[in-house]
Amino acid sequence: MKTVRTVRDLRAALSTQRSAGASVALVPTMGALHDGHLELARRARAENDVVVMSVFVNPAQFDDPADLAAYPREEAADAELAVGVGVDLLFAPPAEEVYPPGFSAWVQLDGPIVLSLEGAQRGVGHFRGVTTVVTKLLGMAAPHRAYFGAKDAQQARVVRALVADLNIDTEIVTVPTVREPDGLAMSSRNRRLDPAERARAVGLFAALRRAQQMTSGGERRAEVILVEAGRILAEHRIAPEYLALVDADTFLPAGTVGARSALLLVAAQIGDTRLIDNVRLEAPPSVR
Ligand code: PAF
């Protein structure tokens, strides 16, 4: 595996294989790799000829400077893990390569998919930072496919809207969330949890799983599902920033779980660590 730090070197490294017709995958990450990222890379490896992984802690998407400063940076360990899953090229640019002096081409979407939930909690700058850096990474690597985790469900939806609206010729692949054995969604932030916080954090998935059980049992009413999921969060002393049932496509509140796919999403601060998770809720065919 080769590591490159400039767009010029990235393009040069890809040019021969691209001219020979090879398919190129991009796995965008902010590093501190865990099995969730590695699953994206494994899937990319299985479906493409060349796999590029970007490792860039994007300052533009952090609303809180302390969160940006605390974000783990461990490129050497990331490189070893990336080699292990067959990444061909690691793109680890310095901030000036992505945002040179005078940079002003921000990419900003509109509507509930960017304004609700994460957008409302973290401010409009968050998704503006994500859509700007993703547009740039897609422009830099020009991949045939790019891989995103389902844990960041709203981000994945926003990225799909981005490539559709800007006619970017990259297929967006969303890969299911990878979980710890007790259900906690893998996240680079989990390592910041102390043992007591780690024990409480399982409440996030416990609440979501309970909602899944309820919908499999025929419950469709959002208010009933949200009260019960909220009760499970409270049992784990988790006060959510949001716990919401939304239409998976529009991100508008869903009153019921019906034939259209709905997402139940949660965000919460556990100690100093902010975690998010979600599950898809579907009504069984018999109650649609
Ligand atoms: O999901 C992430 O790690 C980031 O938001 C991404 C997509 C790499 C953009 O910085």
XYZ file of C-alpha atoms and ligand atoms in Angstrom:
298
model
C 0.000 0.000 0.000
C 1.229 3.432 -0.923
C 0.475 6.615 1.047
C 0.019 9.849 -0.902
C -0.559 13.334 0.484
C -1.309 15.508 -2.518
C -4.063 15.467 -5.119
C -1.416 15.412 -7.818
C 0.171 12.235 -6.402
C -3.228 10.647 -5.880
C -4.194 11.208 -9.518
C -0.776 10.063 -10.759
C -1.022 6.866 -8.700
C -4.450 6.087 -10.179
C -3.877 7.137 -13.773
C -2.382 3.945 -15.243
C -5.008 1.642 -13.781
C -7.791 4.075 -14.628
C -6.651 4.214 -18.273
C -6.623 0.413 -18.324
C -10.319 0.465 -17.335
C -9.922 -0.479 -13.644
C -12.825 0.378 -11.328
C -11.840 2.687 -8.472
C -13.428 2.735 -5.003
C -13.123 5.480 -2.408
C -13.587 4.831 1.306
C -13.643 8.279 2.931
C -12.689 8.252 6.630
C -11.401 10.528 9.334
C -9.048 7.794 10.529
C -9.007 6.142 13.978
C -10.140 3.101 12.060
C -12.338 0.445 13.639
C -14.084 -2.580 12.264
C -16.900 -0.429 10.850
C -14.408 1.336 8.555
C -12.700 -1.942 7.746
C -16.044 -3.391 6.684
C -16.428 -0.489 4.219
C -12.974 -1.274 2.859
C -13.651 -5.029 2.652
C -16.812 -4.355 0.690
C -14.941 -1.900 -1.557
C -12.189 -4.508 -2.055
C -14.719 -7.149 -3.073
C -16.463 -4.879 -5.602
C -13.630 -2.893 -7.252
C -10.188 -3.216 -8.813
C -8.511 -0.387 -6.892
C -9.359 0.735 -3.340
C -8.424 4.218 -2.131
C -8.984 5.123 1.506
C -8.838 8.764 2.528
C -7.851 9.661 6.075
C -8.604 13.290 6.756
C -9.990 14.811 9.958
C -12.104 17.442 8.259
C -12.041 20.605 10.387
C -14.963 22.077 8.418
C -17.500 19.603 9.792
C -16.754 20.057 13.503
C -19.012 22.497 15.313
C -17.011 22.205 18.524
C -13.254 23.002 18.518
C -12.758 20.789 21.603
C -14.324 17.843 19.748
C -12.000 18.472 16.777
C -8.957 18.684 19.073
C -9.937 15.464 20.889
C -10.602 13.511 17.679
C -8.085 10.629 17.668
C -5.319 10.805 15.042
C -3.283 7.641 14.593
C -2.127 7.358 11.007
C 0.492 4.635 11.534
C -2.021 2.270 13.147
C -4.621 3.191 10.503
C -2.159 2.375 7.722
C -1.521 -1.090 9.180
C -5.230 -1.819 9.439
C -5.824 -0.542 5.907
C -3.113 -2.845 4.513
C -4.773 -5.758 6.304
C -8.033 -5.292 4.388
C -6.406 -4.765 1.013
C -6.469 -0.965 0.596
C -4.191 -0.049 -2.327
C -3.735 3.636 -1.727
C -4.004 5.727 1.443
C -4.727 9.384 0.772
C -3.776 11.375 3.880
C -3.598 15.049 2.864
C -2.643 17.892 5.187
C -5.386 20.454 5.816
C -3.789 23.002 3.410
C -4.074 20.509 0.543
C -7.833 20.307 1.023
C -8.449 23.901 2.112
C -5.724 26.062 0.578
C -5.561 29.739 1.554
C -8.453 31.592 -0.069
C -10.655 28.503 -0.304
C -14.293 29.591 -0.690
C -16.224 26.963 -2.682
C -18.535 25.675 0.030
C -21.135 23.100 -0.982
C -24.376 23.385 0.938
C -27.625 21.441 0.587
C -30.997 22.647 1.795
C -34.127 21.062 3.261
C -34.976 18.691 6.101
C -32.267 16.176 5.266
C -29.619 18.705 6.320
C -31.613 20.914 8.693
C -33.149 18.265 10.956
C -31.570 16.108 13.697
C -27.766 16.247 13.222
C -28.137 19.513 11.280
C -30.250 21.046 14.044
C -27.977 19.822 16.845
C -24.610 20.521 15.275
C -25.572 23.575 13.226
C -25.779 24.091 9.459
C -21.988 24.148 9.256
C -21.767 20.428 10.029
C -23.348 19.069 6.863
C -21.889 21.958 4.873
C -18.475 20.696 6.001
C -19.365 17.103 5.110
C -20.807 17.921 1.676
C -17.893 20.204 0.859
C -15.220 17.670 1.763
C -17.070 14.761 0.138
C -17.503 16.767 -3.094
C -13.799 17.546 -3.024
C -12.753 13.946 -2.279
C -14.979 12.679 -5.103
C -13.438 15.288 -7.406
C -9.925 14.321 -6.340
C -10.235 10.524 -6.638
C -13.067 10.393 -9.233
C -14.136 6.969 -7.919
C -16.703 4.732 -9.573
C -18.058 3.878 -6.113
C -17.778 5.455 -2.656
C -18.587 3.667 0.595
C -20.364 5.111 3.645
C -21.543 3.532 6.896
C -25.232 3.196 7.766
C -24.494 4.326 11.343
C -24.319 7.861 9.946
C -27.691 7.401 8.265
C -28.408 11.085 7.779
C -24.936 11.669 6.339
C -25.433 8.773 3.893
C -28.781 10.255 2.798
C -27.208 13.705 2.416
C -24.350 12.295 0.313
C -26.837 10.504 -1.959
C -28.692 13.799 -2.455
C -25.398 15.562 -3.124
C -24.280 13.232 -5.926
C -27.773 13.191 -7.466
C -28.179 16.983 -7.368
C -24.671 17.718 -8.680
C -24.689 14.882 -11.260
C -21.558 13.367 -9.780
C -20.840 10.086 -11.522
C -20.114 8.010 -8.419
C -22.277 5.223 -7.046
C -22.854 5.667 -3.299
C -22.828 2.378 -1.396
C -24.164 2.294 2.168
C -22.766 -0.527 4.314
C -24.660 -1.887 7.364
C -23.535 -0.773 10.828
C -20.961 -2.999 12.507
C -21.671 -3.536 16.201
C -19.796 -4.699 19.274
C -21.070 -8.045 20.650
C -23.349 -6.155 23.077
C -24.846 -4.083 20.251
C -22.977 -0.775 20.642
C -22.375 0.632 17.156
C -18.668 0.848 16.366
C -17.375 4.401 16.405
C -13.999 6.081 16.689
C -15.491 7.918 19.666
C -16.177 4.743 21.694
C -12.582 4.633 22.870
C -13.196 7.861 24.792
C -15.808 6.187 27.027
C -14.721 5.193 30.532
C -15.990 1.786 31.777
C -19.094 3.245 33.456
C -19.967 5.286 30.349
C -19.310 2.274 28.126
C -21.805 0.268 30.208
C -24.443 3.020 29.846
C -23.820 3.365 26.100
C -25.352 -0.067 25.412
C -28.669 1.626 26.239
C -28.641 3.286 22.815
C -28.944 0.052 20.883
C -31.111 -1.545 23.586
C -33.681 1.207 22.975
C -33.493 0.840 19.195
C -33.709 -2.952 19.362
C -36.781 -2.723 21.598
C -38.405 -0.524 18.944
C -37.595 -3.132 16.303
C -39.167 -5.828 18.452
C -42.273 -3.687 18.894
C -42.667 -3.071 15.168
C -42.093 -6.760 14.373
C -44.875 -7.428 16.870
C -47.205 -5.123 14.923
C -46.854 -1.753 16.736
C -46.901 1.085 14.214
C -47.591 4.249 16.225
C -44.580 6.541 16.501
C -45.618 7.991 19.857
C -45.872 4.537 21.470
C -42.533 3.413 20.042
C -40.796 6.646 21.075
C -42.117 6.511 24.655
C -40.901 2.941 25.110
C -37.499 3.594 23.479
C -37.162 6.713 25.660
C -37.930 4.634 28.744
C -35.072 2.254 27.906
C -32.694 5.174 27.384
C -33.722 6.576 30.769
C -33.070 3.179 32.385
C -29.473 3.612 31.194
C -29.398 7.247 32.409
C -29.246 8.528 28.835
C -30.972 11.859 28.106
C -31.042 11.946 24.286
C -30.318 15.054 22.252
C -32.916 13.585 19.945
C -34.824 10.352 19.576
C -36.832 10.555 16.388
C -38.753 8.431 13.945
C -38.434 9.816 10.423
C -39.180 8.803 6.862
C -35.903 7.280 5.627
C -36.063 9.258 2.396
C -37.295 12.720 3.403
C -36.132 12.823 7.035
C -39.501 14.344 7.922
C -41.133 13.013 11.112
C -43.033 9.759 10.566
C -46.273 9.351 12.523
C -46.417 5.638 11.890
C -44.218 2.793 10.733
C -45.826 1.838 7.450
C -45.008 0.525 4.033
C -42.418 3.286 3.526
C -39.183 2.697 5.329
C -38.713 4.624 8.576
C -35.584 5.264 10.598
C -35.427 5.536 14.353
C -32.433 7.699 15.205
C -30.837 8.652 18.469
C -28.031 10.975 19.520
C -26.817 11.374 23.074
C -23.959 12.714 25.056
C -22.508 9.992 27.288
C -20.119 11.816 29.587
C -18.053 13.967 27.230
C -18.644 11.719 24.228
C -21.387 12.260 21.694
C -22.709 9.057 20.116
C -25.323 8.411 17.428
C -27.092 5.277 16.250
C -30.134 4.260 14.242
C -32.164 1.323 13.004
C -34.558 0.916 10.133
C -38.098 0.061 11.193
C -40.438 -1.803 8.866
C -43.959 -2.931 9.574
C -44.418 -6.672 9.000
C -46.324 -7.271 5.712
C -49.424 -8.394 7.641
C -49.926 -4.931 9.267
C -49.023 -2.702 6.327
O -18.102 9.778 8.243
C -16.987 10.355 8.280
O -16.009 9.810 8.798
C -16.854 11.736 7.680
O -17.997 12.492 7.873
C -16.438 11.727 6.196
C -17.513 11.083 5.334
C -15.134 10.973 6.027
C -16.240 13.160 5.696
O -15.263 13.810 6.429
